[in-house]
Coordinates of C-alpha atoms and ligand atoms in Angstrom, one line a residue:
M436 CA -13.2 15.7 -28.0
I437 CA -12.3 13.8 -25.2
T438 CA -9.0 12.5 -24.5
T439 CA -7.7 10.1 -22.6
A440 CA -5.8 10.5 -19.5
D441 CA -1.6 10.9 -20.2
R442 CA -1.8 7.9 -17.9
L443 CA -3.0 5.4 -20.5
H444 CA -0.4 6.2 -23.2
S445 CA 2.1 4.3 -20.4
V446 CA 0.7 1.2 -21.0
E447 CA -1.0 -0.8 -24.0
E448 CA -3.7 -3.6 -24.1
Y449 CA -2.9 -7.0 -22.0
Y450 CA -1.0 -9.1 -24.6
F451 CA -3.3 -11.7 -24.0
S452 CA -6.5 -9.6 -24.3
K453 CA -5.3 -8.6 -27.7
K454 CA -4.0 -12.4 -28.7
L455 CA -6.9 -14.1 -27.5
R456 CA -9.0 -12.1 -29.8
E457 CA -6.8 -13.4 -32.7
V458 CA -7.2 -17.0 -31.3
R459 CA -11.3 -16.8 -31.0
Q460 CA -11.4 -15.4 -34.6
L461 CA -9.3 -18.2 -35.6
V462 CA -11.9 -20.9 -33.7
A463 CA -14.5 -19.1 -35.2
E464 CA -13.4 -19.8 -38.9
G465 CA -13.6 -23.6 -37.6
R466 CA -10.0 -24.4 -36.4
P467 CA -9.3 -26.6 -34.1
I468 CA -7.1 -24.8 -31.7
I469 CA -5.7 -26.2 -28.6
N470 CA -5.3 -23.3 -25.7
M471 CA -2.2 -23.9 -24.0
G472 CA -2.0 -20.2 -23.2
I473 CA -3.7 -19.0 -20.0
G474 CA -3.3 -19.8 -16.6
S475 CA -7.5 -20.3 -15.8
P476 CA -7.8 -23.3 -14.0
D477 CA -10.1 -25.5 -15.7
L478 CA -11.2 -27.6 -13.1
S479 CA -13.9 -26.7 -10.4
P480 CA -13.7 -25.8 -6.7
S481 CA -14.7 -28.7 -4.4
E482 CA -18.4 -29.7 -3.8
H483 CA -18.3 -28.2 -0.6
V484 CA -17.1 -25.0 -1.2
I485 CA -19.9 -24.9 -4.1
A486 CA -22.7 -25.7 -2.0
S487 CA -21.1 -23.6 1.0
F488 CA -21.7 -20.8 -1.8
Q489 CA -25.3 -22.3 -2.8
K490 CA -26.3 -22.0 0.7
S491 CA -25.4 -18.7 1.9
V492 CA -27.1 -17.0 -0.8
T493 CA -30.5 -17.7 0.9
E494 CA -28.8 -16.2 4.3
A495 CA -30.1 -13.1 6.1
G496 CA -28.2 -9.8 4.4
A497 CA -26.4 -12.1 1.7
H498 CA -27.4 -9.5 -0.7
Q499 CA -26.2 -6.0 1.3
Y500 CA -22.9 -4.7 1.2
Q501 CA -20.2 -6.0 2.9
S502 CA -17.6 -4.9 5.2
Y503 CA -14.6 -3.4 3.5
Q504 CA -12.2 -5.9 5.4
G505 CA -14.4 -8.3 4.9
L506 CA -15.7 -11.3 7.3
P507 CA -14.0 -11.7 10.5
E508 CA -14.6 -15.3 10.0
L509 CA -12.6 -14.7 6.7
R510 CA -9.8 -13.0 8.2
Q511 CA -9.7 -16.0 11.2
T512 CA -9.6 -18.5 8.3
I513 CA -7.0 -17.0 6.5
A514 CA -4.7 -16.2 9.7
A515 CA -5.0 -20.4 10.5
F516 CA -4.4 -21.0 7.0
Y517 CA -1.1 -19.1 7.0
M518 CA -0.2 -20.6 10.2
D519 CA -1.1 -24.0 9.5
K520 CA 0.8 -24.1 5.8
F521 CA 3.8 -21.3 6.3
G522 CA 4.0 -21.7 10.0
V523 CA 3.4 -17.5 10.1
Q524 CA 1.5 -15.8 12.6
A525 CA -0.6 -12.8 11.3
D526 CA -3.3 -11.0 13.2
P527 CA -6.8 -11.3 11.5
D528 CA -7.7 -7.8 13.0
G529 CA -4.8 -5.8 11.2
E530 CA -2.5 -7.9 9.6
I531 CA -4.5 -9.8 7.0
L532 CA -6.8 -7.7 4.2
P533 CA -8.9 -10.2 2.0
L534 CA -9.0 -9.1 -1.7
M535 CA -10.7 -9.4 -5.3
G536 CA -7.9 -11.5 -6.8
S537 CA -4.1 -10.8 -5.8
K538 CA -4.2 -8.8 -9.3
E539 CA -6.0 -6.4 -7.4
G540 CA -3.7 -5.9 -4.4
I541 CA -1.0 -5.0 -7.2
M542 CA -2.9 -1.9 -8.1
H543 CA -3.8 -1.0 -4.3
I544 CA -0.3 -1.5 -3.2
S545 CA 1.2 0.5 -6.0
M546 CA -1.5 3.4 -5.1
A547 CA -0.9 3.1 -1.5
F548 CA 3.0 3.5 -1.3
L549 CA 4.2 5.3 -5.1
N550 CA 4.3 8.4 -5.5
H551 CA 5.1 9.9 -9.1
G552 CA 8.6 9.1 -10.1
D553 CA 9.5 6.3 -7.6
E554 CA 11.1 3.3 -9.0
V555 CA 10.4 0.1 -8.4
L556 CA 12.2 -3.1 -9.0
V557 CA 10.5 -5.6 -11.2
P558 CA 11.5 -9.4 -12.2
N559 CA 12.6 -9.7 -15.5
P560 CA 10.8 -12.0 -16.9
G561 CA 7.8 -11.8 -14.7
Y562 CA 4.0 -10.8 -14.5
P563 CA 3.3 -8.0 -16.8
T564 CA 1.3 -6.4 -14.2
Y565 CA 3.8 -5.3 -12.1
T566 CA 5.3 -3.3 -15.1
S567 CA 1.5 -1.5 -16.2
V568 CA 0.4 -0.8 -12.8
T569 CA 3.4 0.6 -12.0
K570 CA 3.8 3.0 -14.9
L571 CA -0.8 3.9 -14.3
V572 CA 0.3 5.2 -10.8
G573 CA 3.3 7.5 -12.1
G574 CA 5.8 5.2 -11.2
V575 CA 9.0 3.7 -12.9
P576 CA 9.7 0.2 -13.6
R577 CA 13.8 -0.7 -13.0
F578 CA 13.8 -4.2 -14.3
Y579 CA 16.2 -6.9 -12.8
D580 CA 17.6 -9.6 -14.8
L581 CA 16.3 -13.1 -13.3
K582 CA 18.4 -15.9 -15.4
A583 CA 18.2 -19.4 -16.3
D584 CA 22.2 -20.1 -14.6
K585 CA 21.2 -18.1 -11.2
N586 CA 17.7 -20.3 -11.0
W587 CA 15.7 -17.2 -12.0
F588 CA 16.9 -15.3 -8.6
P589 CA 18.4 -11.7 -9.2
D590 CA 22.1 -11.2 -8.2
L591 CA 22.0 -8.9 -5.5
E592 CA 25.2 -8.0 -5.3
A593 CA 25.1 -6.6 -8.7
L594 CA 21.8 -4.3 -8.1
E595 CA 23.5 -3.2 -4.9
K596 CA 26.2 -1.4 -7.1
T597 CA 23.3 0.6 -9.0
D598 CA 22.2 3.6 -7.8
L599 CA 18.5 2.2 -5.4
S600 CA 18.3 5.6 -4.0
R601 CA 15.2 6.3 -5.5
V602 CA 13.4 2.8 -5.2
K603 CA 10.4 2.2 -3.2
L604 CA 9.1 -0.9 -4.1
M605 CA 10.1 -4.3 -5.1
W606 CA 8.2 -7.1 -6.3
A607 CA 9.1 -10.4 -6.2
S608 CA 7.5 -13.7 -7.1
Y609 CA 8.4 -17.2 -5.8
P610 CA 7.3 -19.9 -6.9
H611 CA 8.2 -17.5 -9.6
M612 CA 6.0 -17.6 -12.5
P613 CA 6.6 -17.9 -15.7
T614 CA 9.5 -19.9 -14.9
G615 CA 8.1 -22.3 -12.0
A616 CA 11.5 -21.4 -10.4
T617 CA 11.7 -21.8 -6.3
A618 CA 13.5 -19.8 -4.0
T619 CA 15.0 -21.3 -0.8
K620 CA 14.4 -19.6 2.7
E621 CA 18.1 -18.2 2.7
Q622 CA 17.4 -16.8 -0.6
L623 CA 14.1 -15.1 0.7
S624 CA 16.2 -14.3 3.9
A625 CA 18.7 -12.5 1.5
L626 CA 16.0 -10.8 -0.2
V627 CA 14.4 -9.2 3.6
H628 CA 18.1 -8.0 4.3
F629 CA 18.5 -6.4 0.7
A630 CA 15.1 -4.8 1.2
K631 CA 16.1 -3.9 4.6
R632 CA 19.3 -2.2 3.6
H633 CA 17.7 -0.1 1.2
D634 CA 14.3 0.8 2.7
I635 CA 12.6 -0.7 0.0
L636 CA 8.9 -2.5 0.6
L637 CA 9.5 -5.9 -0.5
V638 CA 6.5 -7.6 -2.0
N639 CA 6.2 -11.5 -2.7
D640 CA 3.6 -12.4 -4.9
N641 CA 2.5 -15.9 -3.8
P642 CA -0.5 -17.5 -5.9
Y643 CA 1.4 -20.8 -7.2
S644 CA 2.4 -21.5 -3.8
F645 CA 0.5 -24.7 -3.7
V646 CA 0.5 -26.1 -7.0
L647 CA 2.9 -28.5 -7.5
S648 CA 5.0 -27.3 -5.1
R649 CA 6.3 -29.8 -2.3
N650 CA 7.6 -27.2 -0.1
P651 CA 5.3 -24.1 0.0
I652 CA 7.3 -21.4 1.7
S653 CA 6.3 -17.7 2.7
L654 CA 8.6 -14.7 2.6
L655 CA 6.3 -13.6 5.8
G656 CA 7.6 -17.1 7.2
V657 CA 11.5 -15.5 6.9
E658 CA 12.9 -13.7 9.9
G659 CA 12.6 -10.0 9.5
G660 CA 9.8 -10.7 7.0
M661 CA 7.0 -9.9 8.6
D662 CA 8.3 -6.0 9.5
T663 CA 9.8 -5.7 5.9
A664 CA 7.5 -7.6 3.3
L665 CA 4.0 -7.9 2.4
E666 CA 2.7 -11.0 0.7
L667 CA -0.1 -11.5 -1.8
N668 CA -1.8 -14.8 -2.1
S669 CA -4.6 -16.1 -3.7
L670 CA -7.2 -18.9 -4.3
S671 CA -7.6 -18.4 -7.9
K672 CA -5.2 -21.4 -8.8
T673 CA -5.0 -23.2 -5.4
F674 CA -8.5 -24.0 -5.3
N675 CA -9.5 -23.6 -9.1
M676 CA -11.5 -20.0 -8.1
A677 CA -10.0 -17.8 -10.4
G678 CA -13.4 -16.3 -11.6
W679 CA -14.5 -16.1 -7.9
R680 CA -11.8 -12.9 -7.3
V681 CA -10.7 -13.7 -3.7
G682 CA -7.3 -13.1 -2.8
M683 CA -5.5 -11.8 0.3
V684 CA -2.3 -9.5 1.4
L685 CA -0.4 -10.1 4.5
G686 CA 1.8 -7.9 6.6
R687 CA 3.0 -5.1 8.9
R688 CA -0.2 -3.3 10.1
D689 CA 0.7 0.0 9.2
Y690 CA 0.8 -1.3 5.5
I691 CA -2.4 -2.8 5.4
E692 CA -3.9 0.2 7.0
A693 CA -2.5 1.9 4.2
I694 CA -3.4 -0.2 1.6
L695 CA -7.1 -0.6 3.1
K696 CA -7.4 3.4 3.1
V697 CA -6.9 2.7 -0.6
K698 CA -9.3 -0.3 -1.1
S699 CA -12.3 0.7 0.9
N700 CA -12.5 4.1 -1.3
M701 CA -12.5 1.6 -4.9
D702 CA -14.9 -0.9 -4.0
S703 CA -17.7 -1.7 -1.2
G704 CA -16.9 -5.6 -0.2
M705 CA -16.6 -8.8 -1.8
F706 CA -20.1 -10.7 -2.1
Y707 CA -21.0 -12.8 0.9
G708 CA -21.7 -16.0 -0.9
I709 CA -17.9 -15.9 -2.8
Q710 CA -16.3 -15.2 1.4
K711 CA -18.3 -18.1 2.7
G712 CA -17.2 -20.3 -0.2
A713 CA -13.6 -18.9 0.2
I714 CA -13.9 -19.7 4.3
V715 CA -14.7 -23.2 3.2
A716 CA -12.0 -23.7 0.6
L717 CA -8.9 -22.6 2.8
K718 CA -10.2 -25.3 5.3
S719 CA -9.6 -28.0 2.6
G720 CA -8.1 -31.0 3.6
K721 CA -4.6 -32.6 2.5
D722 CA -6.3 -34.9 0.2
W723 CA -8.1 -31.5 -1.7
F724 CA -3.6 -30.5 -2.2
E725 CA -3.0 -33.9 -3.3
H726 CA -5.5 -34.5 -5.9
L727 CA -5.0 -31.2 -7.3
D728 CA -1.1 -32.3 -7.7
D729 CA -2.2 -35.5 -9.0
I730 CA -4.1 -33.9 -11.9
Y731 CA -1.5 -31.0 -12.7
D732 CA 1.6 -33.6 -12.3
S733 CA -0.2 -36.1 -14.9
R734 CA -0.8 -33.2 -17.1
R735 CA 2.6 -32.1 -17.1
R736 CA 4.5 -35.2 -17.8
L737 CA 2.5 -35.0 -21.3
M738 CA 3.6 -31.5 -21.3
F739 CA 7.2 -32.4 -21.2
E740 CA 6.8 -34.7 -23.9
L741 CA 5.3 -32.1 -26.0
S742 CA 7.8 -29.5 -24.9
H743 CA 10.4 -32.5 -26.3
K744 CA 8.4 -32.8 -29.6
L745 CA 8.9 -29.2 -30.1
G746 CA 12.9 -29.5 -29.6
C747 CA 12.4 -27.9 -26.5
A748 CA 14.2 -28.0 -22.8
H749 CA 12.9 -27.2 -19.2
D750 CA 13.1 -27.6 -16.1
E751 CA 11.6 -30.6 -14.6
K752 CA 12.4 -29.8 -11.0
A753 CA 10.1 -26.0 -11.4
V754 CA 6.7 -26.1 -10.0
G755 CA 3.7 -24.0 -10.6
M756 CA 1.5 -24.0 -13.3
F757 CA 3.0 -23.9 -16.2
V758 CA 6.5 -25.7 -18.2
W759 CA 8.6 -23.1 -19.3
S760 CA 10.5 -24.4 -22.0
K761 CA 13.8 -23.0 -23.8
L762 CA 13.5 -23.2 -27.6
P763 CA 16.0 -25.0 -29.7
V764 CA 19.2 -23.7 -31.2
G765 CA 18.4 -22.1 -34.4
A766 CA 14.9 -21.8 -33.7
P767 CA 13.3 -18.2 -34.9
D768 CA 12.2 -15.6 -31.9
S769 CA 9.3 -16.7 -29.6
E770 CA 6.5 -14.5 -31.1
T771 CA 7.3 -16.3 -34.7
F772 CA 7.8 -19.8 -33.1
I773 CA 4.5 -19.5 -31.5
D774 CA 2.9 -18.2 -34.1
E775 CA 4.0 -20.8 -36.7
L776 CA 2.5 -22.9 -34.1
L777 CA -0.8 -21.5 -34.0
Y778 CA -1.0 -21.1 -37.5
E779 CA 0.3 -25.0 -38.8
K780 CA -0.5 -26.7 -36.0
N781 CA -3.6 -25.3 -34.2
I782 CA -1.7 -25.1 -30.7
F783 CA -1.9 -21.5 -28.9
I784 CA 1.2 -21.0 -26.5
A785 CA 2.7 -17.7 -25.0
P786 CA 5.9 -16.4 -26.2
G787 CA 7.9 -15.9 -22.9
T788 CA 8.2 -12.1 -24.6
V789 CA 5.1 -11.5 -23.1
F790 CA 7.1 -11.8 -19.6
G791 CA 9.8 -9.3 -20.5
K792 CA 12.8 -9.2 -22.7
N793 CA 14.4 -12.2 -20.8
G794 CA 11.9 -14.0 -21.9
E795 CA 12.8 -14.4 -25.3
G796 CA 14.3 -18.0 -26.6
Y797 CA 11.2 -19.4 -23.9
I798 CA 7.9 -20.1 -24.5
R799 CA 5.4 -21.2 -21.6
L800 CA 3.1 -23.8 -22.0
S801 CA -0.1 -23.7 -19.3
L802 CA -1.2 -26.8 -17.5
C803 CA -4.8 -25.7 -17.3
V804 CA -5.7 -28.1 -20.4
D805 CA -7.2 -31.5 -20.3
K806 CA -5.1 -34.6 -21.1
N807 CA -6.9 -35.4 -23.8
K808 CA -6.6 -32.1 -25.3
I809 CA -2.2 -32.3 -24.2
E810 CA -2.3 -35.9 -26.5
E811 CA -4.2 -34.7 -29.2
A812 CA -1.6 -31.5 -29.5
I813 CA 1.7 -33.9 -29.2
S814 CA -0.2 -36.3 -31.7
R815 CA 0.1 -33.2 -34.3
F816 CA 3.9 -33.8 -34.5
Ligands
PLP665 C1 2.4 -13.9 -11.0 C2 0.9 -14.1 -10.8 N1 0.4 -12.7 -9.8 C3 -0.9 -12.7 -9.6 C4 -1.8 -13.4 -10.5 C5 -3.4 -12.6 -10.8 O1 -4.2 -13.4 -9.7 P1 -5.1 -13.3 -9.1 O2 -5.9 -12.2 -9.1 O3 -6.3 -14.0 -9.6 O4 -4.8 -13.9 -7.9 C6 -1.4 -14.0 -11.4 C7 -2.5 -14.7 -12.7 O5 -2.0 -15.2 -13.6 C8 0.1 -14.3 -11.3 O6 0.6 -15.0 -12.6

């Protein structure tokens, strides 16, 4: 009898992997399910991106293994993108590493820096992968509370009163998923100082920096950020390229070298055509970002209407790809609430508890749904 590794006992199958099976089953039974659960962009990348990909597949060497560090042109384009959008200077030869999505980066960073028993500060609510990956590599997640009354920013003073001596790494994610909260430069600076004081590697996971966000900020643009922190970013949401799997990590040279040590032992480079498409995407002009925001903005206005119909409350100033809605007083718990919607109204919405205990009492509505579908959902009430 072959048993699985002990580490598998520390994690469960991803919530959406299980729940979407149930949703698919309902669709197969003929139910008109509207899926507002996941943040997988339904829009296309720009036609220039697709043309570049198509052209690249006939180029010499396109089908060979690629460099572990990506094409120099891709790294240079990422550097120019970070300078243009955030005013952050990063050396394409050593301070930037292209990744196959930012999710991959969470694993690589954890493998590069965590030893068994190291503690990791994880936002609650937050992206579930920080927790599962920490457990998979033998680390210990230590959840820090994010609450609406503090606009989903941690109480660093309270954290500082706890024993942080075993904490090695801290995950932050601004703009924040799932709440859509943003952090100011001063707040990011406070995070950097906190991490410095306690010798913690701070990582900002920033894939929503360009979705309905009028003022994109990078943690690396804050004084001291580049010496203390790493930042993950991604083309998944900004350029509708989630399935392409392109992301990046930026930060200190020695940290990037450590991540490359892991990554180069795990994959053999990113497909050439994907890199060529990514280069074109990263060079997109202002009109791309405006076009994307126009679509998400019109969807979001409808989603606010749906949220009201459900008796929920939301913050209209939040950014990103989701509407984070507080359930009305007297509502059942989040998972019961979404199950009732699924079975009675054929609408699938993510319960806040997917993102941690502090997500109880909330639901997350995805903007990756066509306007007609949102209108149809509204009409079901
Ligand atoms: C907060 C956060 N980080 C990272 C990711 C992973 O994005 P990707 O691996 O597509 O770059 C997601 C995807 O939903 C996310 O919500």
